[in-house]
mmCIF file of C-alpha atoms and ligand atoms in Angstrom:
data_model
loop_
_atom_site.group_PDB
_atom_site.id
_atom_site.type_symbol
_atom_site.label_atom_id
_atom_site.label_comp_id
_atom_site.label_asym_id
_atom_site.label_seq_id
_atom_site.Cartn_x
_atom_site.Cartn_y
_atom_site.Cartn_z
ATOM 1 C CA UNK A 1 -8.258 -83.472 92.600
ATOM 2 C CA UNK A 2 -10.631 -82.883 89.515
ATOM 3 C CA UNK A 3 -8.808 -82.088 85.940
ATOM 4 C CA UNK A 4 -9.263 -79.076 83.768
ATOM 5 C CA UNK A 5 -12.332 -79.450 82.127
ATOM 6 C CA UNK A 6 -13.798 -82.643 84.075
ATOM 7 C CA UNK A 7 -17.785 -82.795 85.078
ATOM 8 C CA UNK A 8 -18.917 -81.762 88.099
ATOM 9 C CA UNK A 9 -22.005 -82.438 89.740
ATOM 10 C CA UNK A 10 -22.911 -80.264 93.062
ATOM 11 C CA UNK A 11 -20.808 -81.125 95.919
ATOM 12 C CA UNK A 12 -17.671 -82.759 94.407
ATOM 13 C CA UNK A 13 -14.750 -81.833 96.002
ATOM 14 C CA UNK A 14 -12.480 -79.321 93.601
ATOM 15 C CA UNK A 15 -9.702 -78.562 95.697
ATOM 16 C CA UNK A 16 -8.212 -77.165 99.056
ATOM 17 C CA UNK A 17 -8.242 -73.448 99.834
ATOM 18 C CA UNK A 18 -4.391 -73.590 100.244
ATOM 19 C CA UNK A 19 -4.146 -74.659 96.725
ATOM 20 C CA UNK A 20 -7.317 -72.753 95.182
ATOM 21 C CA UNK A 21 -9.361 -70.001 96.621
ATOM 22 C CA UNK A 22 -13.081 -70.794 95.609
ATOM 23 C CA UNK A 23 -14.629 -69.492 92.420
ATOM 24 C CA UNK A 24 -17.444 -69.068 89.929
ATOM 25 C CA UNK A 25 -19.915 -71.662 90.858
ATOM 26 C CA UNK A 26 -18.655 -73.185 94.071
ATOM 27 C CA UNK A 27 -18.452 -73.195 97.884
ATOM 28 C CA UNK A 28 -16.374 -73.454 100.473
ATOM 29 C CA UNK A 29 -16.702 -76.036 103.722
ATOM 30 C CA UNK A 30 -14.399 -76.766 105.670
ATOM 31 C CA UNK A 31 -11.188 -75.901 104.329
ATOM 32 C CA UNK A 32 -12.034 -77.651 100.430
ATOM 33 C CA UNK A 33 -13.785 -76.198 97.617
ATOM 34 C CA UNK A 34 -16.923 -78.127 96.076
ATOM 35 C CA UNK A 35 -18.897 -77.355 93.498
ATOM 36 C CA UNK A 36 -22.077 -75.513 93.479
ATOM 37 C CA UNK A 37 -23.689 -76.098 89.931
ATOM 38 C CA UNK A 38 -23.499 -79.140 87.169
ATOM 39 C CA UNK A 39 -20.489 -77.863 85.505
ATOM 40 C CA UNK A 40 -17.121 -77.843 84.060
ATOM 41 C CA UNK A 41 -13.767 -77.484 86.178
ATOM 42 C CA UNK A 42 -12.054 -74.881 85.516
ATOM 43 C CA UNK A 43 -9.099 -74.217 88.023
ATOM 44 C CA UNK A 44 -7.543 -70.609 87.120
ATOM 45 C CA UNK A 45 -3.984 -71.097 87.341
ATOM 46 C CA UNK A 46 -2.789 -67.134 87.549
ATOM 47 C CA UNK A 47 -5.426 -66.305 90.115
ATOM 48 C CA UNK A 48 -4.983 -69.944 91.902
ATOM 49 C CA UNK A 49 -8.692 -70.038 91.934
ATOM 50 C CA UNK A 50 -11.328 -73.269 90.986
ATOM 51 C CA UNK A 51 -14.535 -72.255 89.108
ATOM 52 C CA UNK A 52 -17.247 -74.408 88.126
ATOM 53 C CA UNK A 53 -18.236 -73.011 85.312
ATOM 54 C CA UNK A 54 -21.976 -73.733 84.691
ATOM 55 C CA UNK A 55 -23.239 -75.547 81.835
ATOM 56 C CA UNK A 56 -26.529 -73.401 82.077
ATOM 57 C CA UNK A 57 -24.650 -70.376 83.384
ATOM 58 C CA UNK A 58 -25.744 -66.821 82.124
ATOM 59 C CA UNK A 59 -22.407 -65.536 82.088
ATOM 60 C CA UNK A 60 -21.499 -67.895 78.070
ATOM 61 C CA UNK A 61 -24.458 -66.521 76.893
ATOM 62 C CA UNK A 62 -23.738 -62.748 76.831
ATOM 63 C CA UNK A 63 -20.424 -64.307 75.994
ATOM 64 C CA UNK A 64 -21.045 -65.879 72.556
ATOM 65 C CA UNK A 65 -22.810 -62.696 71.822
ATOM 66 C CA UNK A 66 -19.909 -60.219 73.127
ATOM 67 C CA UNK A 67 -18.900 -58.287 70.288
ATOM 68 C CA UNK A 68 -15.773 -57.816 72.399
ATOM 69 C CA UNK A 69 -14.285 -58.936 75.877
ATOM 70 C CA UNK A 70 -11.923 -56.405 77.731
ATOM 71 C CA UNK A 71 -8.567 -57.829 79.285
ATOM 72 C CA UNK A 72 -5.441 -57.643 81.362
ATOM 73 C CA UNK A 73 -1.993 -58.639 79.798
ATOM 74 C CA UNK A 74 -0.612 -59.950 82.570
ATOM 75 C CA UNK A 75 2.415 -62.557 81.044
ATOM 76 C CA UNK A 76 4.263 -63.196 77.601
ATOM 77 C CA UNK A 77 5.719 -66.123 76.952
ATOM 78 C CA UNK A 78 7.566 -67.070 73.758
ATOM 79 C CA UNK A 79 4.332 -67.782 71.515
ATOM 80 C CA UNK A 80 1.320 -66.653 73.394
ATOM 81 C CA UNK A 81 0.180 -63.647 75.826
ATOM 82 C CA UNK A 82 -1.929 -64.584 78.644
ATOM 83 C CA UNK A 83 -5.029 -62.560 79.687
ATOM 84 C CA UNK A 84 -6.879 -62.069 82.295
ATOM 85 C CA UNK A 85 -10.021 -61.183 80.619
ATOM 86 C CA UNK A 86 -11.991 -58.964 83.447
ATOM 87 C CA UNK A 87 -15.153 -57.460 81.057
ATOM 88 C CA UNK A 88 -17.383 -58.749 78.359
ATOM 89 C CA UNK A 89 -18.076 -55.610 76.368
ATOM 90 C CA UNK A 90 -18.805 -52.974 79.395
ATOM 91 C CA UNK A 91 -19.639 -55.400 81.867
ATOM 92 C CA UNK A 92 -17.259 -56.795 84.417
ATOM 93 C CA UNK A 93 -17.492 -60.304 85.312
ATOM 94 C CA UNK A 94 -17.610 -60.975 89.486
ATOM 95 C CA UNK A 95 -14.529 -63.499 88.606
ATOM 96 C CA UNK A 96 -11.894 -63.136 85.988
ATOM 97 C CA UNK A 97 -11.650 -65.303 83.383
ATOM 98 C CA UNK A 98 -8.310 -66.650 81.812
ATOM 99 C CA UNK A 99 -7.173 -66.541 77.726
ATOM 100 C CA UNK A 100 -4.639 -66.347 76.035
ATOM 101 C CA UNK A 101 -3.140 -65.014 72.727
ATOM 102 C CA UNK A 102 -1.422 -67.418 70.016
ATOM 103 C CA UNK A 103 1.710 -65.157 68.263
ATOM 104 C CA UNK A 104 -0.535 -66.125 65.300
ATOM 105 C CA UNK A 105 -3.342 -64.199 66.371
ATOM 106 C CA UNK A 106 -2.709 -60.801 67.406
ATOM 107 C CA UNK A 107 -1.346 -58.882 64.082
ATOM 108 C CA UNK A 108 -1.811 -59.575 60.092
ATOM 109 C CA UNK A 109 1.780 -59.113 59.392
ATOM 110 C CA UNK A 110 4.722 -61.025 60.528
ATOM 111 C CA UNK A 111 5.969 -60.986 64.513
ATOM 112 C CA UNK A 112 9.176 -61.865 65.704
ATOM 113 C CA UNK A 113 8.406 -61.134 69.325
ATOM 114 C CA UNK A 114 5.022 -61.050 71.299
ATOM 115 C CA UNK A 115 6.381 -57.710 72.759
ATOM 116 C CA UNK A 116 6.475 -55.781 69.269
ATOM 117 C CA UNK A 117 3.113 -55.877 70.029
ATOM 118 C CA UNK A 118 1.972 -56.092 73.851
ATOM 119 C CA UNK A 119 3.835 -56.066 76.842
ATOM 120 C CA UNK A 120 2.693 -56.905 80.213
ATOM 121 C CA UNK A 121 -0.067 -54.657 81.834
ATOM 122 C CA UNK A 122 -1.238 -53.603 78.636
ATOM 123 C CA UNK A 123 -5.496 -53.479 78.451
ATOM 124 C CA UNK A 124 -6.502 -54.798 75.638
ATOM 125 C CA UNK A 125 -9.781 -54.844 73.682
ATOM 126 C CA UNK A 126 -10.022 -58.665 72.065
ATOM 127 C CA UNK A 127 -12.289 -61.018 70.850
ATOM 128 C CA UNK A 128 -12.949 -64.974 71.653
ATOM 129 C CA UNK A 129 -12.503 -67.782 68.755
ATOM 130 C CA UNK A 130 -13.962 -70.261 71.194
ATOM 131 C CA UNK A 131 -16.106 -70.394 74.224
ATOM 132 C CA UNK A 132 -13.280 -73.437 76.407
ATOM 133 C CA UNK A 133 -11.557 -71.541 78.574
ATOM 134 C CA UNK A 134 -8.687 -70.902 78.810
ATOM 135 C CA UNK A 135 -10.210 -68.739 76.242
ATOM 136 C CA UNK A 136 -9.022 -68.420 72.815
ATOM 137 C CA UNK A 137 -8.349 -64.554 72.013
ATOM 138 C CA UNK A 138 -7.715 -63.163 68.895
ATOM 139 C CA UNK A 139 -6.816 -59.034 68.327
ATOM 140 C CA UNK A 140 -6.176 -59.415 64.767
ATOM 141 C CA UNK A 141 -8.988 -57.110 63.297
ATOM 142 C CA UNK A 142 -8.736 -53.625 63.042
ATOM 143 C CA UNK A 143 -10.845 -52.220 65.806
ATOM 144 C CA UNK A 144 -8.838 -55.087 68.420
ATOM 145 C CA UNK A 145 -5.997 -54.569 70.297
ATOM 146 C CA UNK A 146 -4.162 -52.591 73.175
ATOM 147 C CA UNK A 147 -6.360 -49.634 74.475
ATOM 148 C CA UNK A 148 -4.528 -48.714 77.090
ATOM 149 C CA UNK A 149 -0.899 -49.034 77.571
ATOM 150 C CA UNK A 150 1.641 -47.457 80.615
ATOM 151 C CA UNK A 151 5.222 -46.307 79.358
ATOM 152 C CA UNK A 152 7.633 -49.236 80.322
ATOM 153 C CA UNK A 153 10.327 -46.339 81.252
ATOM 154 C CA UNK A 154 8.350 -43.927 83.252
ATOM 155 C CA UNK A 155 5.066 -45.865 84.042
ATOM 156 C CA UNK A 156 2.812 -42.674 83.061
ATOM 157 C CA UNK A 157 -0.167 -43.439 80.327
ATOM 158 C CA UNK A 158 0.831 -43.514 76.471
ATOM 159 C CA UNK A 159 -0.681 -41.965 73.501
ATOM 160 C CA UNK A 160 -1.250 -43.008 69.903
ATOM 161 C CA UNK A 161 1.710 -41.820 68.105
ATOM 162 C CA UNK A 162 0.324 -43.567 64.489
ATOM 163 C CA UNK A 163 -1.425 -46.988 63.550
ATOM 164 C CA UNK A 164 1.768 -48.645 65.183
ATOM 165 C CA UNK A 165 3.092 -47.051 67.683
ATOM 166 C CA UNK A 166 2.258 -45.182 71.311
ATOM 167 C CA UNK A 167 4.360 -41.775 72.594
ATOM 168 C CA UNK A 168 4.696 -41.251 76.339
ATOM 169 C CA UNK A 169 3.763 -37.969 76.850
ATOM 170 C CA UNK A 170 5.931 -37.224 79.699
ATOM 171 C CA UNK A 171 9.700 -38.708 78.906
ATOM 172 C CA UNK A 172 9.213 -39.100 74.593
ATOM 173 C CA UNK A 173 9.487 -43.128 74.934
ATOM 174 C CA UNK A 174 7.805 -44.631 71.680
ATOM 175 C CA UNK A 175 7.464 -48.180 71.501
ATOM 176 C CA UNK A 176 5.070 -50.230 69.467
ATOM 177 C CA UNK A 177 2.135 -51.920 69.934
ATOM 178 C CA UNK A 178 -1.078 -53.380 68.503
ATOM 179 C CA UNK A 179 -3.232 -50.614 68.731
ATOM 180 C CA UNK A 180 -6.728 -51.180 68.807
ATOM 181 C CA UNK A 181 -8.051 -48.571 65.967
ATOM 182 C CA UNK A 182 -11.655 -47.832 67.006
ATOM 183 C CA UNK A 183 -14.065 -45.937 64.447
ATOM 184 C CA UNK A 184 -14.036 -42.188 65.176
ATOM 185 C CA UNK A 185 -18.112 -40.657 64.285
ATOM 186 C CA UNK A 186 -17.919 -38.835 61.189
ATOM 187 C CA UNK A 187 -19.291 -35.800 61.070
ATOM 188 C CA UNK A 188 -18.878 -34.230 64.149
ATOM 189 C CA UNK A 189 -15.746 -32.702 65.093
HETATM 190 ZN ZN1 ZN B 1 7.738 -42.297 79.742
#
């Protein structure tokens, strides 16, 4: 089998369905997974999928431009989040792409835990440092962070409480998060 990040030329062999489904930029025949494009291997280790991810593809473009990619927390571990980042700005992406947040990079002040500020099946609103996947998030600046977050008691959807912290609605739960603290219009109410 290929290794993160190795070249691909069409029609090497990436893997076996019953280890990886195929992804972005490559076929199936016959049971293995080869790739379509001249590209980059990119196997997708939450989704068990293997991408080729283009050298000329599209999809980086719109990418490096994003100002913002839209994401699924979907495990914490002791110094990073991972992401399954679903949506460059408002447009969803036919495959998932993995990231992952550094401790270092999701609040200004200090964080003892990863789940002060996001907790598993949070959606969060985050930007890329860096264009190798897994990609590098950050949710540091103001207008980053979780947009959408379920209570972890009753399940039912949250509301901003203040700059820190989310209220469920329905049992009282507060917990804390990094909100994402997007500009309001002035002017009209
Ligand atoms: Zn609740």
């Amino acid at each position: 089998m290929k290794k993160q990040g190795d070249l691909l030329l069409p029609g090497d062999e990436l893997s076996i369905i019953e280890e990886f489904t195929p992804g972005e930029g490559t076929y199936e025949y016959e049971g293995k997974v080869y790739s379509s494009v001249v590209g980059k291997a990119f196997y997708d280790m939450i989704n068990r999928r293997s991408n080729s991810i283009s050298f000329k593809k599209p999809g980086f473009l719109p990418l490096k431009k994003a100002k913002y990619v839209i994401g699924l927390v979907t495990n914490i571990k002791e110094d990073s989040a991972l992401v399954s980042v679903y949506s460059i700005e408002e447009k969803p992406l036919n495959v998932p792409l993995t990231g992952y947040i550094h401790i270092s990079q999701i609040a200004n002040k200090y964080l003892n835990n990863i789940n002060e500020a996001l907790k598993v099946g949070d959606i969060i609103r985050a930007k890329s440092l860096n264009f190798s996947l897994p990609l590098p998030l950050t949710i540091k600046q103001k207008d980053l962070g979780v947009i959408y977050a379920k209570c972890s008691i009753c399940g039912t959807k949250m509301v901003k409480k203040d700059e820190e912290h989310l209220r469920c609605p329905n049992c009282g739960n507060i917990e804390s998060r990094k909100i994402a603290l997007l500009q309001v219009k002035k002017g009209g109410n």
